[in-house]
Tab-separated table of C-alpha atoms in Angstrom:
chain	number	residue	atom	x	y	z
P	164	MET	CA	0.000	0.000	0.000
P	165	ARG	CA	1.346	3.410	-0.920
P	166	LYS	CA	1.723	5.952	1.848
P	167	ASN	CA	1.427	9.726	1.934
P	168	ILE	CA	4.649	11.553	2.659
P	169	THR	CA	5.317	15.088	3.879
P	170	ALA	CA	8.298	16.843	5.365
P	171	VAL	CA	8.043	17.490	9.071
P	172	ILE	CA	8.555	21.208	9.551
P	173	LEU	CA	7.641	22.879	12.819
P	174	LEU	CA	6.443	26.164	11.370
P	175	GLY	CA	4.573	26.973	14.549
P	176	MET	CA	7.898	27.511	16.325
P	177	MET	CA	8.665	30.569	14.231
P	178	LEU	CA	7.442	34.144	14.595
P	179	PHE	CA	6.067	35.493	11.341
P	180	ALA	CA	5.359	39.060	10.301
P	181	LEU	CA	1.936	38.361	8.867
P	182	GLY	CA	1.501	41.607	6.977
P	183	GLY	CA	-1.986	42.091	5.586
P	184	ILE	CA	-4.045	39.555	3.688
P	185	LEU	CA	-5.247	41.201	0.515
P	186	SER	CA	-8.930	42.006	0.841
P	187	ARG	CA	-11.561	42.646	-1.778
P	188	GLY	CA	-14.969	44.199	-1.618
P	189	SER	CA	-17.999	41.914	-1.719
P	190	GLY	CA	-18.945	43.346	-5.105
P	191	ASP	CA	-15.802	41.803	-6.561
P	192	GLN	CA	-16.543	38.286	-5.260
P	193	THR	CA	-17.948	36.863	-8.491
P	194	SER	CA	-15.000	38.224	-10.452
P	195	VAL	CA	-12.547	36.778	-7.941
P	196	GLU	CA	-14.135	33.318	-8.079
P	197	ASN	CA	-14.104	33.397	-11.887
P	198	ASP	CA	-10.410	34.320	-11.837
P	199	ILE	CA	-9.689	31.391	-9.508
P	200	LEU	CA	-11.568	28.915	-11.712
P	201	THR	CA	-9.746	30.215	-14.772
P	202	MET	CA	-6.371	29.811	-13.051
P	203	GLN	CA	-7.215	26.271	-11.985
P	204	GLU	CA	-8.110	25.241	-15.515
P	205	GLU	CA	-5.037	26.896	-17.025
P	206	LEU	CA	-2.694	25.233	-14.526
P	207	ARG	CA	-4.242	21.725	-14.565
P	208	PRO	CA	-2.046	20.453	-17.455
P	209	CYS	CA	1.094	21.098	-15.395
P	210	ILE	CA	-0.139	19.485	-12.149
P	211	LEU	CA	0.910	15.880	-11.456
P	212	GLN	CA	0.539	13.096	-8.924
P	213	ILE	CA	3.677	11.036	-8.336
P	214	PHE	CA	4.188	7.549	-6.908
P	215	CYS	CA	7.652	6.405	-5.863
P	216	GLY	CA	8.188	3.169	-3.968
P	217	ASP	CA	5.437	2.923	-1.371
P	218	TYR	CA	4.928	6.678	-1.247
P	219	ARG	CA	2.947	9.267	-3.133
P	220	GLY	CA	3.172	13.015	-3.518
P	221	SER	CA	2.622	15.826	-5.977
P	222	GLY	CA	4.695	17.523	-8.640
P	223	VAL	CA	4.692	19.885	-11.587
P	224	VAL	CA	5.841	19.728	-15.183
P	225	TRP	CA	9.127	21.650	-15.179
P	226	GLU	CA	10.174	21.435	-18.821
P	227	ILE	CA	8.998	19.880	-22.093
P	228	THR	CA	11.320	19.361	-25.052
P	229	GLU	CA	10.980	17.350	-28.247
P	230	GLU	CA	12.646	14.413	-26.503
P	231	GLU	CA	11.456	14.392	-22.914
P	232	VAL	CA	9.256	15.752	-20.160
P	233	THR	CA	10.987	16.854	-16.951
P	234	VAL	CA	9.061	16.545	-13.706
P	235	LEU	CA	9.863	18.590	-10.581
P	236	THR	CA	8.964	17.370	-7.102
P	237	SER	CA	10.473	16.933	-3.630
P	238	ALA	CA	13.689	15.035	-2.959
P	239	HIS	CA	12.188	13.254	0.043
P	240	LEU	CA	9.706	11.601	-2.334
P	241	LEU	CA	11.999	10.575	-5.191
P	242	LYS	CA	14.712	9.206	-2.908
P	243	ASN	CA	12.449	6.165	-2.461
P	244	GLY	CA	13.235	4.638	-5.867
P	245	ASP	CA	14.975	4.923	-9.237
P	246	ILE	CA	11.680	4.834	-11.125
P	247	CYS	CA	8.451	6.654	-10.364
P	248	GLU	CA	4.960	6.664	-11.822
P	249	VAL	CA	3.593	10.018	-12.946
P	250	LEU	CA	-0.168	10.527	-13.237
P	251	CYS	CA	-1.377	13.482	-15.316
P	252	TYR	CA	-4.729	15.284	-15.319
P	253	ALA	CA	-5.953	13.114	-18.227
P	254	GLY	CA	-5.801	10.021	-16.005
P	255	VAL	CA	-2.812	8.471	-17.803
P	256	TYR	CA	0.253	7.086	-16.005
P	257	TYR	CA	3.822	7.473	-17.308
P	258	GLU	CA	6.895	5.699	-15.989
P	259	ALA	CA	9.617	8.236	-15.289
P	260	GLU	CA	13.283	7.775	-14.454
P	261	VAL	CA	14.540	9.609	-11.383
P	262	GLU	CA	17.226	11.803	-12.908
P	263	ARG	CA	18.589	14.124	-10.238
P	264	ILE	CA	18.107	14.447	-6.496
P	265	SER	CA	19.576	17.495	-4.814
P	266	GLU	CA	21.669	16.987	-1.697
P	267	ASP	CA	21.444	20.664	-0.791
P	268	CYS	CA	17.698	21.300	-0.853
P	269	ASP	CA	14.442	19.339	-1.052
P	270	ILE	CA	14.014	19.175	-4.844
P	271	ALA	CA	14.389	16.388	-7.381
P	272	PHE	CA	13.761	15.797	-11.090
P	273	ALA	CA	12.461	12.827	-13.061
P	274	VAL	CA	12.050	12.432	-16.830
P	275	PHE	CA	9.967	10.418	-19.289
P	276	SER	CA	9.778	10.339	-23.075
P	277	ALA	CA	7.768	13.067	-24.811
P	278	ASP	CA	6.923	10.525	-27.533
P	279	GLU	CA	4.540	8.843	-25.110
P	280	LEU	CA	2.499	12.044	-24.852
P	281	LYS	CA	2.317	12.312	-28.623
P	282	GLU	CA	1.164	8.707	-28.930
P	283	ASP	CA	-1.592	9.301	-26.372
P	284	GLY	CA	-2.561	12.683	-27.816
P	285	ILE	CA	-2.161	14.345	-24.428
P	286	VAL	CA	-1.019	17.926	-24.091
P	287	LEU	CA	0.829	18.849	-20.918
P	288	ARG	CA	2.098	22.294	-20.051
P	289	ALA	CA	5.301	23.283	-18.290
P	290	ALA	CA	4.827	25.566	-15.298
P	291	ALA	CA	5.983	29.137	-15.915
P	292	PRO	CA	8.653	30.002	-13.312
P	293	SER	CA	8.281	33.480	-11.888
P	294	ARG	CA	11.132	35.815	-12.747
P	295	ARG	CA	10.616	37.811	-9.576
P	296	GLY	CA	13.183	37.589	-6.814
P	297	ALA	CA	12.506	37.623	-3.080
P	298	GLU	CA	12.872	41.397	-2.918
P	299	GLU	CA	10.124	41.856	-5.525
P	300	LEU	CA	7.475	39.819	-3.715
P	301	VAL	CA	4.964	41.566	-1.467
P	302	LYS	CA	4.007	40.221	1.952
P	303	GLY	CA	0.306	39.456	1.955
P	304	GLU	CA	0.023	38.919	-1.801
P	305	GLU	CA	-2.247	36.127	-2.914
P	306	LEU	CA	-0.836	32.648	-3.520
P	307	ALA	CA	-2.278	29.308	-4.597
P	308	VAL	CA	-1.068	25.852	-3.579
P	309	TYR	CA	-2.114	23.375	-6.279
P	310	GLY	CA	-1.494	19.683	-5.808
P	311	SER	CA	-2.730	16.111	-5.753
P	312	MET	CA	-3.515	14.845	-2.282
P	313	ASP	CA	-6.111	12.158	-3.073
P	314	MET	CA	-6.515	12.711	-6.803
P	315	VAL	CA	-4.441	14.408	-9.472
P	316	ALA	CA	-5.006	18.198	-9.569
P	317	GLY	CA	-7.681	17.726	-6.912
P	318	ASP	CA	-6.468	20.260	-4.350
P	319	PHE	CA	-6.404	24.007	-4.994
P	320	VAL	CA	-5.750	25.932	-1.775
P	321	LYS	CA	-5.813	29.711	-1.541
P	322	GLY	CA	-3.023	31.303	0.452
P	323	TYR	CA	-0.992	34.441	1.000
P	324	LEU	CA	2.689	35.312	1.335
P	325	ILE	CA	4.127	35.615	4.838
P	326	GLU	CA	7.861	35.748	4.106
P	327	PRO	CA	9.536	35.596	0.655
P	328	GLU	CA	12.639	33.916	2.036
P	329	SER	CA	13.859	32.928	5.473
P	330	GLY	CA	16.427	30.377	6.589
P	331	MET	CA	15.252	27.340	8.527
P	332	GLN	CA	16.848	24.135	9.729
P	333	ILE	CA	14.990	21.070	8.499
P	334	GLU	CA	15.618	17.384	9.002
P	335	GLY	CA	18.143	15.812	6.645
P	336	TYR	CA	20.089	18.979	5.781
P	337	GLU	CA	23.098	20.418	7.596
P	338	GLU	CA	22.744	23.964	6.275
P	339	LEU	CA	19.854	26.333	6.885
P	340	GLN	CA	17.337	26.009	4.064
P	341	PRO	CA	16.125	29.189	2.331
P	342	LEU	CA	12.349	28.757	2.281
P	343	LEU	CA	9.327	30.778	1.218
P	344	PHE	CA	6.616	30.859	3.906
P	345	GLY	CA	2.925	31.270	3.289
P	346	GLY	CA	-0.367	31.227	5.137
P	347	ILE	CA	-3.544	29.365	4.226
P	348	VAL	CA	-6.773	31.279	3.654
P	349	ARG	CA	-9.383	29.354	5.615
P	350	GLU	CA	-13.044	29.225	4.701
P	351	ARG	CA	-15.964	28.674	7.033
P	352	VAL	CA	-19.238	27.269	5.786
P	353	ALA	CA	-22.180	29.292	7.087
P	354	GLU	CA	-25.612	27.853	7.860
P	355	ASP	CA	-26.902	28.815	4.424
P	356	GLY	CA	-24.055	26.887	2.768
P	357	GLU	CA	-22.202	30.011	1.655
P	358	THR	CA	-18.542	30.417	2.585
P	359	GLU	CA	-16.933	33.250	4.450
P	360	GLU	CA	-13.348	33.625	3.278
P	361	GLY	CA	-10.318	34.358	5.376
P	362	ILE	CA	-11.738	33.256	8.728
P	363	PRO	CA	-9.376	30.894	10.593
P	364	ASP	CA	-11.217	27.860	11.947
P	365	THR	CA	-11.047	24.058	11.917
P	366	SER	CA	-12.947	23.611	8.652
P	367	GLU	CA	-11.731	20.949	6.233
P	368	ARG	CA	-11.600	23.578	3.504
P	369	GLY	CA	-8.205	25.018	2.616
P	370	ALA	CA	-5.946	22.310	4.045
P	371	VAL	CA	-2.408	21.502	2.919
P	372	ASP	CA	-1.916	17.907	3.939
P	373	ALA	CA	-0.191	14.582	3.261
P	374	GLY	CA	0.273	13.809	-0.418
P	375	MET	CA	0.855	17.436	-1.440
P	376	SER	CA	4.625	17.515	-0.911
P	377	GLY	CA	6.260	18.644	-4.144
P	378	CYS	CA	3.204	20.478	-5.456
P	379	GLY	CA	3.390	23.937	-6.979
P	380	VAL	CA	2.993	27.228	-5.139
P	381	PHE	CA	1.798	29.874	-7.607
P	382	ASP	CA	1.328	33.629	-7.513
P	383	GLY	CA	-1.798	35.484	-8.604
P	384	ASN	CA	-0.632	35.427	-12.225
P	385	GLY	CA	-0.299	31.647	-12.235
P	386	GLU	CA	3.507	31.760	-12.222
P	387	LEU	CA	5.449	29.214	-10.172
P	388	LEU	CA	6.971	30.627	-6.981
P	389	GLY	CA	8.135	27.348	-5.454
P	390	ILE	CA	7.270	23.775	-4.499
P	391	LEU	CA	5.758	22.699	-1.211
P	392	VAL	CA	8.042	20.955	1.282
P	393	GLY	CA	6.026	21.090	4.490
P	394	GLY	CA	3.599	22.846	6.766
P	395	ASP	CA	1.339	22.441	9.759
P	396	GLY	CA	-1.595	21.328	7.606
P	397	GLU	CA	-4.037	24.060	8.569
P	398	SER	CA	-2.530	27.533	8.710
P	399	ARG	CA	1.018	27.748	7.322
P	400	PHE	CA	3.230	26.118	4.729
P	401	ALA	CA	6.811	26.274	3.463
P	402	ALA	CA	8.182	25.968	-0.061
P	403	VAL	CA	11.544	25.858	-1.816
P	404	PRO	CA	11.504	29.181	-3.727
P	405	VAL	CA	11.743	29.113	-7.509
P	406	TRP	CA	15.025	31.045	-7.620
P	407	LYS	CA	16.613	28.324	-5.474
P	408	ILE	CA	15.140	25.631	-7.754
P	409	VAL	CA	16.601	27.280	-10.859
P	410	GLU	CA	19.987	27.786	-9.200
P	411	GLU	CA	20.179	24.230	-7.888
P	412	GLY	CA	18.941	22.715	-11.144
P	413	GLU	CA	21.613	24.525	-13.139
P	414	ARG	CA	24.275	23.505	-10.613
P	415	MET	CA	23.347	19.832	-10.887
P	416	ILE	CA	23.485	19.970	-14.691
P	417	GLU	CA	26.934	21.602	-14.544
P	418	GLU	CA	28.148	18.841	-12.225
P	419	ASP	CA	27.053	16.341	-14.864
P	420	GLY	CA	29.150	18.156	-17.449
P	421	GLY	CA	26.135	19.901	-18.945
P	422	GLN	CA	24.579	16.564	-19.903
P	423	ARG	CA	21.426	14.952	-18.658
P	424	SER	CA	21.960	11.655	-16.896
């Protein structure tokens, strides 16, 4: 039986400068919900569910070339085997080879042949990495955590930025890890069935839980800001920021002499 896997990160031990959660007037609610639905649909082709050994997690499509599809997820998932199964939004599985696992941060890459997509007539989309650095992000800006807890692309959680980058010691790494920290926008279901956004409570809505490690954290424009590595499940989460992913990915390729393994 496959098991969920998440990094254990004690975010509650840290003091965060929460900033302000972006608010909108009630007259804008329909527009906001339409924007969210549009973002979900646009991002679905880059959202994946990944099985490695007895474990499962989430991931995103990092790059697509004529020859292969590169998958990005967490190192603590892909360290459980040399081969993983990748499930896309169309319900089709692909066998991917674990290509690179970082020893310096919680990211890893796997690849499978792009010819398989062509044969199946399936169109995937690579996530668009944000070009913004930590200094260009705004505390309180809207985020979305999009992953595959129980089903592929089945979990879209609204959030907000707490800290663009802060060092934290996590299990398995000697050096402090530069992580992006975010908060989860909770929703409470009222008696009439409507939801009231942004109210912290114990509702099941808006949870980041087991099986979402390695999923994408996106900004309001649908650009990738990082991948999830942990959280407390209900109020806060942590992600490897995209600038660290790019830097580490390029470093690993250079170590391989500029060639893919």
